[in-house]
Short mmCIF file of C-alpha atoms in Angstrom, two decimals:
data_model
loop_
_atom_site.label_atom_id
_atom_site.label_comp_id
_atom_site.label_asym_id
_atom_site.label_seq_id
_atom_site.Cartn_x
_atom_site.Cartn_y
_atom_site.Cartn_z
CA ALA J 1 -3.06 -13.22 32.34
CA GLY J 2 -2.49 -9.50 32.07
CA LEU J 3 -1.43 -9.66 28.42
CA ALA J 4 -3.37 -7.81 25.73
CA TRP J 5 -3.17 -7.58 21.94
CA ILE J 6 -2.16 -4.01 21.06
CA GLY J 7 -2.11 -4.33 17.30
CA PRO J 8 -4.83 -3.78 14.70
CA PRO J 9 -7.81 -6.15 14.39
CA PRO J 10 -6.69 -9.59 13.13
CA ALA J 11 -9.43 -9.51 10.45
CA ALA J 12 -7.96 -6.32 8.99
CA ILE J 13 -4.47 -7.82 9.05
CA GLU J 14 -5.67 -10.92 7.20
CA LEU J 15 -7.66 -8.95 4.63
CA MET J 16 -4.90 -6.47 3.84
CA GLY J 17 -2.29 -9.22 3.84
CA SER J 18 -3.76 -10.57 0.61
CA LYS J 19 -3.07 -8.16 -2.24
CA THR J 20 -6.06 -9.37 -4.27
CA GLU J 21 -8.51 -9.22 -1.35
CA ALA J 22 -7.19 -5.79 -0.40
CA ARG J 23 -7.65 -4.53 -3.97
CA SER J 24 -11.21 -5.88 -4.04
CA ALA J 25 -12.04 -4.23 -0.72
CA MET J 26 -10.57 -0.91 -1.80
CA ALA J 27 -12.35 -0.95 -5.16
CA ALA J 28 -15.65 -1.66 -3.37
CA ALA J 29 -15.00 1.30 -1.06
CA GLY J 30 -14.30 3.66 -3.97
CA VAL J 31 -10.57 3.87 -3.26
CA PRO J 32 -8.61 4.19 -6.54
CA ILE J 33 -6.56 1.10 -7.39
CA ILE J 34 -4.16 0.52 -10.26
CA PRO J 35 -6.12 -0.94 -13.20
CA GLY J 36 -5.88 -4.73 -13.30
CA ALA J 37 -7.17 -7.90 -11.68
CA THR J 38 -8.88 -8.02 -8.30
CA GLU J 39 -8.84 -11.82 -8.27
CA PRO J 40 -5.90 -14.23 -8.65
CA VAL J 41 -4.95 -14.90 -12.26
CA ARG J 42 -4.71 -18.63 -12.95
CA THR J 43 -3.49 -18.93 -16.55
CA VAL J 44 -1.26 -17.23 -19.09
CA ASP J 45 -4.33 -16.69 -21.29
CA GLU J 46 -5.87 -14.56 -18.53
CA VAL J 47 -2.70 -12.46 -18.42
CA VAL J 48 -2.84 -11.88 -22.18
CA ALA J 49 -6.55 -11.05 -22.02
CA LEU J 50 -5.86 -8.42 -19.35
CA GLY J 51 -3.09 -6.99 -21.49
CA GLU J 52 -5.55 -6.56 -24.36
CA GLN J 53 -8.00 -4.91 -22.00
CA ILE J 54 -5.79 -2.46 -20.04
CA GLY J 55 -2.72 -2.27 -22.26
CA TYR J 56 0.97 -3.06 -21.86
CA PRO J 57 3.28 -3.07 -20.04
CA LEU J 58 1.83 -5.21 -17.27
CA ILE J 59 3.31 -6.35 -13.99
CA ILE J 60 2.56 -9.77 -12.50
CA LYS J 61 2.76 -9.86 -8.70
CA ALA J 62 2.62 -12.54 -6.04
CA ALA J 63 -0.70 -12.14 -4.21
CA ALA J 64 1.01 -12.75 -0.84
CA GLY J 65 4.09 -10.77 -1.82
CA GLY J 66 5.98 -7.85 -0.43
CA GLY J 67 9.43 -6.34 -0.32
CA GLY J 68 9.75 -6.41 -4.08
CA LYS J 69 9.65 -10.21 -4.25
CA GLY J 70 7.51 -12.05 -6.77
CA MET J 71 7.15 -9.29 -9.38
CA GLU J 72 7.67 -9.77 -13.11
CA LEU J 73 7.30 -7.24 -15.93
CA VAL J 74 5.42 -8.14 -19.14
CA GLY J 75 6.17 -5.89 -22.11
CA ASP J 76 4.10 -7.80 -24.68
CA PRO J 77 2.11 -11.07 -24.99
CA SER J 78 5.20 -13.12 -25.89
CA GLU J 79 6.69 -12.40 -22.45
CA ALA J 80 3.61 -13.54 -20.54
CA PRO J 81 4.44 -17.29 -20.18
CA ARG J 82 7.91 -16.69 -18.72
CA ALA J 83 6.78 -13.89 -16.40
CA PHE J 84 3.73 -15.82 -15.18
CA GLU J 85 5.77 -18.90 -14.32
CA ALA J 86 8.52 -16.85 -12.66
CA ALA J 87 6.08 -14.89 -10.48
CA GLN J 88 4.33 -18.10 -9.41
CA ARG J 89 7.64 -19.76 -8.60
CA GLN J 90 8.83 -16.80 -6.51
CA GLY J 91 5.49 -16.56 -4.69
CA LEU J 92 5.76 -20.21 -3.71
CA LYS J 93 9.41 -19.86 -2.70
CA TYR J 94 9.14 -16.69 -0.63
CA PHE J 95 5.55 -16.78 0.62
CA ALA J 96 4.41 -20.43 0.27
CA ASP J 97 1.64 -19.21 -2.07
CA ASP J 98 1.82 -19.32 -5.87
CA ALA J 99 -1.27 -17.12 -6.43
CA VAL J 100 -0.53 -14.10 -8.63
CA TYR J 101 -2.42 -11.10 -9.97
CA VAL J 102 -1.86 -8.54 -12.72
CA GLU J 103 -1.76 -4.75 -12.77
CA ARG J 104 -0.97 -2.14 -15.37
CA TYR J 105 2.68 -1.20 -14.95
CA LEU J 106 3.13 2.47 -14.09
CA GLU J 107 6.16 4.02 -15.73
CA ASP J 108 8.45 5.84 -13.29
CA PRO J 109 5.92 6.54 -10.51
CA ARG J 110 6.68 8.10 -7.16
CA HIS J 111 6.12 5.92 -4.11
CA VAL J 112 4.15 7.98 -1.60
CA GLU J 113 2.74 6.51 1.61
CA ALA J 114 0.25 7.96 4.08
CA GLN J 115 0.47 7.52 7.85
CA VAL J 116 -2.85 7.00 9.62
CA LEU J 117 -4.07 6.56 13.18
CA ALA J 118 -7.48 5.00 13.80
CA ASP J 119 -9.24 4.38 17.10
CA ALA J 120 -12.10 2.13 18.18
CA HIS J 121 -14.57 5.04 18.12
CA GLY J 122 -14.64 5.64 14.37
CA ASN J 123 -11.99 8.37 14.31
CA VAL J 124 -9.26 8.22 11.65
CA LEU J 125 -6.43 10.73 11.29
CA PHE J 126 -4.16 11.36 8.31
CA LEU J 127 -0.73 12.39 9.56
CA GLY J 128 0.79 13.43 6.26
CA GLU J 129 2.66 11.62 3.53
CA ARG J 130 6.14 10.15 3.35
CA ASP J 131 7.91 9.99 -0.01
CA CYS J 132 9.97 6.81 -0.33
CA THR J 133 10.67 6.92 -4.06
CA ILE J 134 14.43 6.56 -3.63
CA GLN J 135 14.85 2.79 -3.42
CA ARG J 136 17.27 0.02 -4.30
CA ARG J 137 15.79 -3.31 -5.41
CA HIS J 138 12.38 -2.15 -4.16
CA GLN J 139 13.79 -1.52 -0.68
CA LYS J 140 13.41 2.02 0.69
CA LEU J 141 16.58 4.01 1.20
CA ILE J 142 15.29 7.50 1.96
CA GLU J 143 12.01 8.72 3.46
CA GLU J 144 11.11 12.38 3.38
CA THR J 145 8.14 14.48 4.36
CA PRO J 146 6.56 16.48 2.91
CA SER J 147 6.93 14.91 -0.52
CA PRO J 148 8.50 17.28 -3.07
CA ALA J 149 5.88 16.10 -5.59
CA VAL J 150 2.79 16.76 -3.45
CA ASP J 151 1.04 20.12 -3.17
CA ASP J 152 -1.73 21.00 -0.73
CA GLU J 153 -4.53 19.91 -3.07
CA LEU J 154 -2.95 16.54 -3.78
CA ARG J 155 -2.10 16.07 -0.09
CA ALA J 156 -5.76 16.55 0.80
CA ARG J 157 -6.73 13.95 -1.84
CA ILE J 158 -4.16 11.45 -0.56
CA GLY J 159 -5.45 12.03 2.96
CA ARG J 160 -9.03 11.32 1.93
CA ILE J 161 -7.95 8.13 0.16
CA ALA J 162 -5.95 6.97 3.18
CA VAL J 163 -8.80 7.63 5.62
CA ASP J 164 -11.33 5.91 3.32
CA ALA J 165 -9.03 2.88 3.00
CA ALA J 166 -8.61 2.55 6.77
CA ARG J 167 -12.34 2.93 7.38
CA ALA J 168 -13.19 0.36 4.70
CA VAL J 169 -11.53 -2.45 6.68
CA GLY J 170 -12.47 -1.26 10.17
CA TYR J 171 -8.84 -0.52 10.94
CA ARG J 172 -7.71 0.35 14.44
CA SER J 173 -4.12 1.32 15.41
CA ALA J 174 -1.26 2.98 13.57
CA GLY J 175 -0.97 1.97 9.93
CA THR J 176 0.37 3.03 6.57
CA ILE J 177 -1.42 3.25 3.25
CA GLU J 178 1.14 2.82 0.48
CA GLY J 179 0.41 4.33 -2.90
CA LEU J 180 1.88 5.11 -6.29
CA LEU J 181 1.76 8.62 -7.76
CA SER J 182 1.83 8.56 -11.54
CA ARG J 183 3.58 11.15 -13.68
CA GLU J 184 0.10 12.41 -14.61
CA GLY J 185 -0.76 13.09 -10.96
CA GLU J 186 -3.00 10.05 -10.38
CA TYR J 187 -2.71 8.49 -6.91
CA PHE J 188 -3.45 4.77 -6.55
CA PHE J 189 -3.71 2.50 -3.50
CA LEU J 190 -0.92 -0.06 -3.57
CA GLU J 191 -1.14 -1.89 -0.24
CA MET J 192 -1.55 -1.33 3.48
CA ASN J 193 1.03 -2.00 6.14
CA THR J 194 -1.07 -3.10 9.11
CA ARG J 195 1.55 -2.18 11.69
CA ILE J 196 3.77 0.68 12.71
CA GLN J 197 6.76 0.96 10.37
CA VAL J 198 10.38 1.68 11.24
CA GLU J 199 10.06 4.89 9.21
CA HIS J 200 7.28 6.20 11.46
CA THR J 201 9.89 8.39 13.14
CA VAL J 202 9.92 10.66 10.07
CA THR J 203 6.27 11.48 10.73
CA GLU J 204 6.96 11.87 14.45
CA LEU J 205 9.58 14.50 13.74
CA ALA J 206 7.24 16.40 11.44
CA THR J 207 4.13 16.27 13.65
CA GLY J 208 5.55 16.13 17.16
CA LEU J 209 3.35 13.10 17.91
CA ASP J 210 4.60 9.96 19.65
CA LEU J 211 2.98 7.34 17.43
CA VAL J 212 3.89 4.39 19.64
CA ARG J 213 2.23 6.11 22.61
CA GLU J 214 -0.84 6.83 20.48
CA GLN J 215 -0.94 3.21 19.37
CA VAL J 216 -0.92 1.97 22.97
CA LEU J 217 -3.65 4.44 23.98
CA ILE J 218 -5.79 3.26 21.06
CA ALA J 219 -5.30 -0.35 22.18
CA ALA J 220 -6.43 0.67 25.67
CA GLY J 221 -9.70 1.89 24.16
CA GLU J 222 -8.96 5.60 24.36
CA PRO J 223 -10.34 7.90 21.66
CA LEU J 224 -7.87 9.93 19.63
CA SER J 225 -7.04 13.14 21.45
CA LEU J 226 -6.60 15.11 18.22
CA ARG J 227 -8.84 16.22 15.38
CA GLN J 228 -7.63 16.36 11.80
CA GLU J 229 -7.34 20.16 11.94
CA ASP J 230 -5.02 19.81 14.97
CA VAL J 231 -2.40 17.88 13.00
#
């Protein structure tokens, strides 16, 4: 008695926790995703067929993955059997799920994530981007805002994508839309962190907002006190 769930809706957590389901939902909502499969890939032949369709290199990823685990690069068709088996094995080991999917591998992208706040009244705010490109073994080392690679026009586009992604799953709470920025300036949805991240303090310093306080107020049913132009 007296306890309440203060996180995002469980349905949104479950949906965004599956990389393939999240990609399908984002594609249906018009959010740009990296070209590739939106369903689990079951055989090596499917991997090769996707390679012929979208081109090499490819990356095979564990559908339940995260933290850089369960990812294997495929430079040409001859590498597909080894990479497919390795990704499945890692998915089973780390996440108890051997389902994998395939994306086009982006060469040397920047990793840019967008902080959002969403309430139960249909309001979603974009609180700017954090650039976390500097990593070691797919683990973030440095977060900075604003990103040195993002101008005002691109920031507005990233913001629209982040808000659309949060709305598409009926998100409520603080959350992060992670994306990859290609060398050609294309921004693609990568995944959503359905929680507040340790690096949220970077955004707090830049905006002056207490995101944990905002998260609790959202959970209490309060509407967001800010408009996008106030950020």
